[in-house]
XYZ file of C-alpha atoms in Angstrom:
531
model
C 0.000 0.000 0.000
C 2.790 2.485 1.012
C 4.481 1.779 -2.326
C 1.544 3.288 -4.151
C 1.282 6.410 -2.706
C 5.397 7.401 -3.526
C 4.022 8.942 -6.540
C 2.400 11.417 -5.014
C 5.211 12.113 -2.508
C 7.201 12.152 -5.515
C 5.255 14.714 -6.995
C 4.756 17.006 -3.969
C 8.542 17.146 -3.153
C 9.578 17.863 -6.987
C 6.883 20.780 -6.771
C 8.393 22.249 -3.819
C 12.154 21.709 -5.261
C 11.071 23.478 -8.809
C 8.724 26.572 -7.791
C 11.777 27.040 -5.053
C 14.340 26.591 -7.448
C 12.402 28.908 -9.956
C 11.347 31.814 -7.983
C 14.956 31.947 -6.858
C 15.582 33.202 -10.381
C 13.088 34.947 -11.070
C 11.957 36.864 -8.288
C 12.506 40.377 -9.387
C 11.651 41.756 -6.257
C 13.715 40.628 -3.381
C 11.088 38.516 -1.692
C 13.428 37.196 1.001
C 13.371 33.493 -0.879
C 17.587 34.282 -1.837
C 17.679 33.994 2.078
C 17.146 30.320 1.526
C 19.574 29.756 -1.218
C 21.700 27.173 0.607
C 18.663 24.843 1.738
C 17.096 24.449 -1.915
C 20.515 24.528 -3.449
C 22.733 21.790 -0.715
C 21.304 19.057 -2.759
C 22.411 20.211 -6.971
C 24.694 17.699 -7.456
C 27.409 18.980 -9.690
C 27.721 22.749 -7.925
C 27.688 20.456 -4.592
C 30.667 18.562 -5.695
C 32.896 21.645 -6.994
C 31.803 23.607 -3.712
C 32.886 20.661 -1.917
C 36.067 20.017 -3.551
C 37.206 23.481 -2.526
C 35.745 23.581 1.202
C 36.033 20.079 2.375
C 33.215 20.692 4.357
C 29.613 18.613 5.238
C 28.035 22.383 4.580
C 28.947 21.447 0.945
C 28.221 17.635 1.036
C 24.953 17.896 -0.811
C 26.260 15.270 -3.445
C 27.312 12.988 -1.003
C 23.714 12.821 0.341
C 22.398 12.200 -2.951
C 24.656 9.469 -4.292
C 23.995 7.826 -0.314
C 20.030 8.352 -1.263
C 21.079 6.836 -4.842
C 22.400 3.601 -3.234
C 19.463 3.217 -0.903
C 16.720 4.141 -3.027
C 17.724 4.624 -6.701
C 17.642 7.676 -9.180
C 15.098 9.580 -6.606
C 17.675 13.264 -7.039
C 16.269 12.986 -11.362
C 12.562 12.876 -10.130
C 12.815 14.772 -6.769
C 14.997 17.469 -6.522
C 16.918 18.182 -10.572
C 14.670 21.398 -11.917
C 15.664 20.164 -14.775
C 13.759 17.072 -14.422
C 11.010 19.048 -13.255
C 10.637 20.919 -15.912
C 10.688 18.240 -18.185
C 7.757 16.525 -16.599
C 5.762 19.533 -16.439
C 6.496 19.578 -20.109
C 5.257 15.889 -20.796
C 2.559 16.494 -18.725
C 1.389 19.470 -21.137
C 1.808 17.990 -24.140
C -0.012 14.779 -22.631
C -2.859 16.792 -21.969
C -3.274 18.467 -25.691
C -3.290 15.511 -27.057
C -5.591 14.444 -24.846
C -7.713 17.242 -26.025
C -7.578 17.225 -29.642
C -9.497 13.846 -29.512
C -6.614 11.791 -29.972
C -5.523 8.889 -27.419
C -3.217 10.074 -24.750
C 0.397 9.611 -25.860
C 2.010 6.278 -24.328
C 5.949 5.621 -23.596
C 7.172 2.505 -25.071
C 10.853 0.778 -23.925
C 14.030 3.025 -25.380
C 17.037 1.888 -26.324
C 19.670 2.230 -23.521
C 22.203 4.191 -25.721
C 24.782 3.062 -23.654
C 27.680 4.010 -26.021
C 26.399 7.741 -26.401
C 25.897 8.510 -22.519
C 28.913 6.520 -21.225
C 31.287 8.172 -23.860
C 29.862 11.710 -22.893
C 30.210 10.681 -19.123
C 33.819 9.665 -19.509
C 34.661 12.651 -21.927
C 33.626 15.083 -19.240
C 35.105 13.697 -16.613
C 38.177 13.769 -18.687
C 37.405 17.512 -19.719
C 37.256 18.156 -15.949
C 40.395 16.048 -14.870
C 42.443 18.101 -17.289
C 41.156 21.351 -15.594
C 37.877 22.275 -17.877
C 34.956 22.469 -16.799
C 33.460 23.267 -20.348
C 31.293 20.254 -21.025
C 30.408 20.123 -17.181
C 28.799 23.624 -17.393
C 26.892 22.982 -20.852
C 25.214 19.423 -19.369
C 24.769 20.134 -15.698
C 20.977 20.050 -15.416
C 20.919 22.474 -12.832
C 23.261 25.117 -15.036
C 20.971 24.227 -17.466
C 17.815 25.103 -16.120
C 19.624 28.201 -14.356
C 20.105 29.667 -17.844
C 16.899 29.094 -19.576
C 15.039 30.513 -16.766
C 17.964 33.720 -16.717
C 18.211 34.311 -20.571
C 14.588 33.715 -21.455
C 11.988 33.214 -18.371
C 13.305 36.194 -16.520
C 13.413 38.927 -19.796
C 10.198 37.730 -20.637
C 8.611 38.682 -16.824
C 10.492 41.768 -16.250
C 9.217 42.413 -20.378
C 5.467 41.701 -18.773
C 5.244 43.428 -15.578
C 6.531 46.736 -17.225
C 3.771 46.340 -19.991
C 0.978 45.792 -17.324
C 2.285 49.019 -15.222
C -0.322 51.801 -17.291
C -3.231 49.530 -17.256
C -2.458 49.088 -13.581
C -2.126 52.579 -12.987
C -5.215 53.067 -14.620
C -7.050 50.808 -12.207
C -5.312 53.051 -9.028
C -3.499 49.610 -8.158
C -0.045 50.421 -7.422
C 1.502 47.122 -6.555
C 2.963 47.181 -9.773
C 6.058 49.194 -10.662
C 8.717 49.556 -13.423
C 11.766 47.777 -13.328
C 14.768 47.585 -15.524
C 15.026 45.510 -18.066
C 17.874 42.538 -17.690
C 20.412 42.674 -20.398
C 20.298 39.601 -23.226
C 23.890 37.885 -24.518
C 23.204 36.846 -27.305
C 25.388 33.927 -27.310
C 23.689 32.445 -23.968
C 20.367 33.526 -25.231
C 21.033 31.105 -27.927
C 22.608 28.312 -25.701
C 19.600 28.475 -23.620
C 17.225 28.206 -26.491
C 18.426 25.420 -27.905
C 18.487 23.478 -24.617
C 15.375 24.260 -23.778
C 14.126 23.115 -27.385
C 16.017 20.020 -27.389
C 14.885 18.951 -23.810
C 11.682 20.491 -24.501
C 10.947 17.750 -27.812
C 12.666 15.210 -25.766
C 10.412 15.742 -23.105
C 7.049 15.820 -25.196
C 7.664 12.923 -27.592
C 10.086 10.273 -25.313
C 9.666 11.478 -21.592
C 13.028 11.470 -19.751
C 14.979 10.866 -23.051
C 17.968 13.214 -22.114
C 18.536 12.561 -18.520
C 19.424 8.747 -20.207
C 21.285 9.449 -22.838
C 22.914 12.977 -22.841
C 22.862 13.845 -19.149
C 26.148 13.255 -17.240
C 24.648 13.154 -13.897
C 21.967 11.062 -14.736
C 24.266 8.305 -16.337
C 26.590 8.554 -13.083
C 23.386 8.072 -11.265
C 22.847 5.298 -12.954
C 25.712 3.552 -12.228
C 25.437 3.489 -8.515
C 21.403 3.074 -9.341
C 22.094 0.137 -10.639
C 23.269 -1.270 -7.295
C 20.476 0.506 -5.473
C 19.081 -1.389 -1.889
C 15.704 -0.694 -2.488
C 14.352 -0.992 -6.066
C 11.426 -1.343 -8.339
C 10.893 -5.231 -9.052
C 7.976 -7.310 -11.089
C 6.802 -10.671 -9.621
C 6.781 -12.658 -12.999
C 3.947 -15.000 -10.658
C 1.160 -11.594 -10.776
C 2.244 -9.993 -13.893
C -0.408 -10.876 -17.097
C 1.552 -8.678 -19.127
C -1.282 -6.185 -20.166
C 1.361 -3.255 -20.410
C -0.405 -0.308 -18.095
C 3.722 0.258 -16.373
C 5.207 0.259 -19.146
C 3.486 2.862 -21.335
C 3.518 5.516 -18.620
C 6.980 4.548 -17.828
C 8.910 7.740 -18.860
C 12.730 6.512 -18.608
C 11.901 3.546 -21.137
C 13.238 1.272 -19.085
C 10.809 -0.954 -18.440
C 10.056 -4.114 -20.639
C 7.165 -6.301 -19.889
C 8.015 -9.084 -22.417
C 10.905 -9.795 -20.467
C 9.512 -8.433 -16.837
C 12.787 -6.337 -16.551
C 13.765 -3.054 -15.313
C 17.073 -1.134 -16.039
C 17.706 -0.026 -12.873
C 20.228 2.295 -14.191
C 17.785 4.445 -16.518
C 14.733 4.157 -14.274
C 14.211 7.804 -12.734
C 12.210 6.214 -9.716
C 9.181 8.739 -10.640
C 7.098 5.595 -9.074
C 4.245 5.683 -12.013
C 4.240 2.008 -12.353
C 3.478 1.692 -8.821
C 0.189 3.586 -9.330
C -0.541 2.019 -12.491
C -0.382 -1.853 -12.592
C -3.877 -3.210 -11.905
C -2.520 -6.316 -10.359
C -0.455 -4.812 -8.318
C 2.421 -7.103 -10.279
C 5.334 -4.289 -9.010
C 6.709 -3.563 -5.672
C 9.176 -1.423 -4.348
C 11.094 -3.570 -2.046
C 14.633 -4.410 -0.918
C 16.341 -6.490 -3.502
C 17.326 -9.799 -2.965
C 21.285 -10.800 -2.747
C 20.752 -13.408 -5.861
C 20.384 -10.532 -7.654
C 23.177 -8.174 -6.524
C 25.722 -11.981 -7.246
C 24.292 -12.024 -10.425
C 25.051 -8.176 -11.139
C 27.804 -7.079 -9.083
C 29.986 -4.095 -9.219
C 32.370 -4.866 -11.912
C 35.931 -3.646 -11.497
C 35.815 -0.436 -14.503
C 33.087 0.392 -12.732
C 34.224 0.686 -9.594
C 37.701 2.532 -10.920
C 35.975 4.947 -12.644
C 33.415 5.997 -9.665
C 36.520 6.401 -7.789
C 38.157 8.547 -10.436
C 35.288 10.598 -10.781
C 35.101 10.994 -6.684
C 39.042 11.968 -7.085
C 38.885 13.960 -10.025
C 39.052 16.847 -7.964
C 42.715 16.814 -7.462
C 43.641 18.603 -10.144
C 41.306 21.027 -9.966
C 42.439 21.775 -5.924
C 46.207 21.839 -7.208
C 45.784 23.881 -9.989
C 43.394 26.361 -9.767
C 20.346 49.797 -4.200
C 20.097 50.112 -7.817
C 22.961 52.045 -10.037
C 21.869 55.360 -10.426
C 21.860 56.574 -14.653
C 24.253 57.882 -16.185
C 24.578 61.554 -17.357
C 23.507 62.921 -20.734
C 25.799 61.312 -23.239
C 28.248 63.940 -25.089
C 29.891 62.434 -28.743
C 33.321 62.894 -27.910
C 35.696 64.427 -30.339
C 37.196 61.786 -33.222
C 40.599 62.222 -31.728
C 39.436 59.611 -28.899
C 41.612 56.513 -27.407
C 40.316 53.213 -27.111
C 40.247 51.461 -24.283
C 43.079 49.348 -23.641
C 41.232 46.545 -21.412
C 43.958 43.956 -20.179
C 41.154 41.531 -19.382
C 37.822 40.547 -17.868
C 36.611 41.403 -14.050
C 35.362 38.502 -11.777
C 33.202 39.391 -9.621
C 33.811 40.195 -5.540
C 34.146 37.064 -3.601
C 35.747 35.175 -6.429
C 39.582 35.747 -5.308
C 41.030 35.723 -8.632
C 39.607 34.761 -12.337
C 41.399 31.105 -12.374
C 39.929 30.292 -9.484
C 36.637 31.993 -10.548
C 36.698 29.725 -13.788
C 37.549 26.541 -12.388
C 34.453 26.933 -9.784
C 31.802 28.620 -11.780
C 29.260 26.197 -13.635
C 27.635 29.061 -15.345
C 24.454 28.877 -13.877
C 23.303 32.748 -14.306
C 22.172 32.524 -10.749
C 24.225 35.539 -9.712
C 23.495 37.230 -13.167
C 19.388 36.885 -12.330
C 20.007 38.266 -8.948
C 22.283 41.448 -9.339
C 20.756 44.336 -8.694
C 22.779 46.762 -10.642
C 22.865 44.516 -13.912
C 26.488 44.929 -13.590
C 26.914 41.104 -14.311
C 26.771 39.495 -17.520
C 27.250 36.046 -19.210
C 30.578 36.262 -21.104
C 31.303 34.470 -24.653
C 35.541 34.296 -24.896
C 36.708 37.558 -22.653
C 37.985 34.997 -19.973
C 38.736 31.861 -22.656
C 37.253 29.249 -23.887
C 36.640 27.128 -20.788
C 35.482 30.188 -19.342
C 32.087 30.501 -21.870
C 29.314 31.817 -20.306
C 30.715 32.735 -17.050
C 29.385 35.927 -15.488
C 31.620 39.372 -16.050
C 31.110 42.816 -14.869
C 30.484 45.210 -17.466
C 29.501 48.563 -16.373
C 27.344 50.187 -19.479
C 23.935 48.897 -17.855
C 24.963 49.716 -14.261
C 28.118 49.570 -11.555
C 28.516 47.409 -8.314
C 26.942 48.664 -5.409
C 29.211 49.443 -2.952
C 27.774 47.806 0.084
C 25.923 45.376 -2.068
C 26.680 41.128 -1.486
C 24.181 39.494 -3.028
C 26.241 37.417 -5.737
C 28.896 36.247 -2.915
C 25.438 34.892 -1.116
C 23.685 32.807 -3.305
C 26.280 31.023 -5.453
C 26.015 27.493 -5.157
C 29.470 26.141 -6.410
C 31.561 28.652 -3.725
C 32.504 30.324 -7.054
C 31.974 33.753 -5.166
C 32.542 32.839 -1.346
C 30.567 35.200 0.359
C 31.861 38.797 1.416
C 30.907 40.839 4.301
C 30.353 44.352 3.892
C 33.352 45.915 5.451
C 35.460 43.281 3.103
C 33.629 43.991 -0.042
C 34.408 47.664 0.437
C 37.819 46.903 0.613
C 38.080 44.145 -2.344
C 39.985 45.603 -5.508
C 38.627 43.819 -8.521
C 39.997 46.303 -10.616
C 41.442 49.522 -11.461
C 40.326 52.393 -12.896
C 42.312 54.009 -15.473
C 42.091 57.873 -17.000
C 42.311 58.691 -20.465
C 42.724 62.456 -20.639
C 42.217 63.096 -24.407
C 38.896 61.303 -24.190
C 37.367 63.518 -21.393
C 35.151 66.424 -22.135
C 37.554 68.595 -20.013
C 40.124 68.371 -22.573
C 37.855 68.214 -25.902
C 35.555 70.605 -25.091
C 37.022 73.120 -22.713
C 33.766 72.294 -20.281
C 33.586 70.780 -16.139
C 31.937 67.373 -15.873
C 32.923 65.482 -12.650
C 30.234 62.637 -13.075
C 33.034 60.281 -12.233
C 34.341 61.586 -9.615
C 30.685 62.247 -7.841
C 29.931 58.655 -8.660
C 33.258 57.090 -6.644
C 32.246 55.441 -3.739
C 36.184 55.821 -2.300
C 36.832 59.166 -3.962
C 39.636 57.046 -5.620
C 38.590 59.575 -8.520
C 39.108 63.061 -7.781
C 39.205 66.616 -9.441
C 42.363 68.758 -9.512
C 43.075 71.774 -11.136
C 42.999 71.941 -14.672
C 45.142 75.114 -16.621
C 43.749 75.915 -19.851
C 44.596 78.336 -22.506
C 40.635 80.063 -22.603
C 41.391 81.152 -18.459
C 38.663 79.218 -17.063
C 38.372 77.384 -13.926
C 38.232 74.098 -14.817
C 39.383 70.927 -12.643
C 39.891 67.307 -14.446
C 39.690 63.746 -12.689
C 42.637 61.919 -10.893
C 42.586 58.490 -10.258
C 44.707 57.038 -6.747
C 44.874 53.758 -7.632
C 45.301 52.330 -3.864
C 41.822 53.526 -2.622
C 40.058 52.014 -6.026
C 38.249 48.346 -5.631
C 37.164 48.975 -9.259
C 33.007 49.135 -8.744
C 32.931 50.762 -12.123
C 30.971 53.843 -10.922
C 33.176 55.837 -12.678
C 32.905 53.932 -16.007
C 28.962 53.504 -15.663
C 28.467 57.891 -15.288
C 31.529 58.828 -17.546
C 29.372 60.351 -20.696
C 31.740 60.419 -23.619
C 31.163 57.798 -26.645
C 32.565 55.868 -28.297
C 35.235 55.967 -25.999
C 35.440 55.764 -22.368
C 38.041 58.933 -20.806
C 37.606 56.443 -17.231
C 37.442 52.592 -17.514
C 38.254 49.761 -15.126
C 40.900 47.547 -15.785
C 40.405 43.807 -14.240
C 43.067 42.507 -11.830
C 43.956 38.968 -12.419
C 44.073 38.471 -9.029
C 42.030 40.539 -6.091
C 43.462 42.577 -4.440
C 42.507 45.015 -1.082
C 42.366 48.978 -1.585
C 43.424 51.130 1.173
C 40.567 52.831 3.405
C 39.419 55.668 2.372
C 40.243 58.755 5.122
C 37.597 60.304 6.664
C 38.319 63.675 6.487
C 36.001 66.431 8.592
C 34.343 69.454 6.564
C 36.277 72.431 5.723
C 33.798 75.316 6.656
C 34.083 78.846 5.487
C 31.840 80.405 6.712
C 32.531 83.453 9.136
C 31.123 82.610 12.793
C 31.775 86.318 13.814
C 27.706 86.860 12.844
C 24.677 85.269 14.438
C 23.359 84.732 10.986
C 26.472 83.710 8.944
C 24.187 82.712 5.926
């Protein structure tokens, strides 16, 4: 009887795991759910294991939990807790349903081939790719990645694109719960990436069920490997079973032949619809007997490579308040300087870009989450293994200076999180001056939008001689009090050219403390009434 009912607990705890998951990226206005980023996050399997490969620590042992679940209970992480998988359901379920509607018979699964060649080989060729210090494959099939960017690049546009479209009729109605909000920059690049995933899994989905978790996934097929060897499994009694093929057509791994009354343990995505389904109750979800684990046991390849994958870590260890807008642009003179950029900027928390690249799974978490817009998916600024990763670019916005939010929601630990005081201190970058670019200079006329929009004063106006006589003062740049926020960059008006710009460090560094210097007053105090 209790075997029946793990459907629905199935389907109440995936629920929970994907509205979680999603609002988390999509909640545009700071309901407090980011607070709970590390409780619906522990269990994502691959940022769990790069978190934990860098902290050693059971606060980043998520993936430990879920291969121990795994060996007790099967592939429950696919069904329960991957958004991914979630998704993909909710996708079957849809298309189940229209056909359903247009008068046709509702669709029915039939038994897959295992593709065992095509998942293994991508398996082994990202471990490989990770062993040899990239995590490019990694970040284009982990699920949760996965989901993270088709819910950044597409979902989250499209809502932002909505709620500002519905602000006049709301107004018109006297609600004001609604508000404007600014729109999310689109990279093209990801945009695309995300597209295609979600069409791919999105036909996979419709027409074959859980087609990609058993073929394409990584995760899934290491899943399936310990799965395989699972305590408590999904079994037919050959005795009850009259064959009449109710488990197998809602069975949506394909792993589950009737002819033969077998199961492939290693494919099977325990959502527990053949429980619910066989009329005889033929299937039970039970402990397995020994004969079987004698007849199947671990073989030896199997049992190096799991440990290979556990230590692949090694050489990853050993190795590696919203921006306020800018001022009215001014078309520079045609005697502007390019910027001379000597590379990308991490964001704070990540320590250096190496180690920002061999942690990050390009997720878009941090991206959907900024405040400021100041982060962005990348294509090749850092290289290629670094695709996708979040920058800081500083046309939509710059980095709030007390602001942490990045350093607290990243699952991996590719931005460990910052306190205030630190953040104010952390030099990402450095801002650079480029006199013949600046308005002073071309057009004989004050500005100071960078310097009013330094949070350290590490830009600054001095005097300025000119041949016209007029009082003019130019920015200065002190290079120890920068942490490279890009305020200066974000307000500086002059196109196409930058005259300020932040230049990345490779490695963070920490900026000196700005002084705290009391007001010079001029006033004369010999009057009651100076003003």
């Amino acid at each position: 009887m209790i075997s029946r009912h793990l459907k629905k607990a199935r389907v109440v705890i995936a629920i929970i795991f994907l509205v979680l998951t999603s609002i988390l990226f999509l909640d545009f206005r700071d309901a407090g759910i980011r607070y709970l980023s590390d409780e619906v996050l522990y269990l994502q399997f691959v940022p769990s294991v790069i978190k934990f490969l860098t902290e050693f620590s059971l606060g980043a042992a998520g993936f430990i939990l879920v291969l121990c679940t795994t060996l007790l209970f099967g592939r429950v992480y696919c069904s329960f807790v991957c958004p991914l998988g979630g998704l993909q359901d909710l996708i079957s379920r849809l298309s189940g349903i229209k056909t359903f509607r247009a008068g046709k018979k509702r669709r029915r699964y039939s038994v897959l081939k295992p593709h065992k060649y095509l998942r293994y080989a991508i398996l082994i060729l990202t471990v490989l790719f990770f062993v040899g210090g990239s995590g490019l494959l990694l970040n284009f099939l982990d699920p949760f990645s996965s989901f993270g960017r088709i819910l950044s690049n597409i979902f989250r546009p499209m809502l932002l694109a909505l709620n500002n479209i519905l602000v006049p009729l709301t107004e018109l109605s006297g609600y004001s719960g609604v508000y404007h909000v600014r729109g999310q920059p689109i990279t093209l690049f990801s945009f695309g990436v995300a597209f295609v995933t979600l069409l791919g899994v999105g036909w996979a989905s419709a027409v074959h069920g859980r087609l990609y978790c058993n073929s394409i996934c990584p995760v899934g097929t290491l899943l399936g490997l310990v799965a395989k060897h699972s305590m408590f499994r999904i079994q037919i009694s050959p005795a009850e079973c009259r064959g009449c093929g109710s488990c197998e057509h809602v069975c949506k791994a394909g792993c589950l032949d009737v002819k033969d009354k077998s199961i492939d343990l290693s494919r099977c995505v325990s959502c527990y619809n053949c429980l619910s389904s066989c009329p005889d109750h033929a299937l039970r979800f039970s402990v397995g007997s020994i004969k079987d684990l004698r007849k199947n046991p671990p073989s030896g390849g199997r049992r190096k490579f799991i440990t290979v994958f556990a230590a692949m870590g090694l050489s990853l260890t050993s190795g590696k308040g919203e921006a306020e807008q800018p001022a009215k642009i001014i078309q520079s003179r045609p005697t502007t300087i390019p910027e001379t950029r000597t590379g990308p900027i991490s964001p704070p928390g990540s320590g250096s870009v190496g180690k920002f690249i061999s942690k990050c799974t390009a997720c878009h978490l941090c991206v959907s989450i900024c405040p400021s817009r100041v982060l962005e998916p990348s294509f090749l600024e850092y290289d290629l293994n670094g695709i996708m990763m979040p920058r800081m670019v500083f046309h939509s916005g710059h980095c709030n200076f007390d602001c942490t939010i990045c350093s607290e929601v990243c699952p991996s630990g590719a931005i460990l999180p910052l306190g205030k005081e630190h953040k104010r201190e952390t030099q990402v970058g450095v801002a650079r001056f480029i006199r013949e670019n600046c308005v002073v200079f071309t057009d004989n006329t004050n500005c100071g939008a960078c310097s009013e929009h330094c949070p350290t004063k590490a830009v600054h106006m001095v005097s300025y001689p000119n041949d016209a006589g007029r009082k003019l003062v130019i920015p200065k740049v002190d290079e120890s009090l920068c942490v490279g926020c890009g305020g200066c960059e974000h307000a500086c008006p002059t196109r196409p050219y930058k005259a300020i710009y932040v230049n990345g460090n490779p490695v963070h560094k920490l900026a000196r403390k700005p002084e705290d210097k009391p007001l010079e007053s001029n006033a004369d105090d010999s009057d009651e009434f100076p003003f």
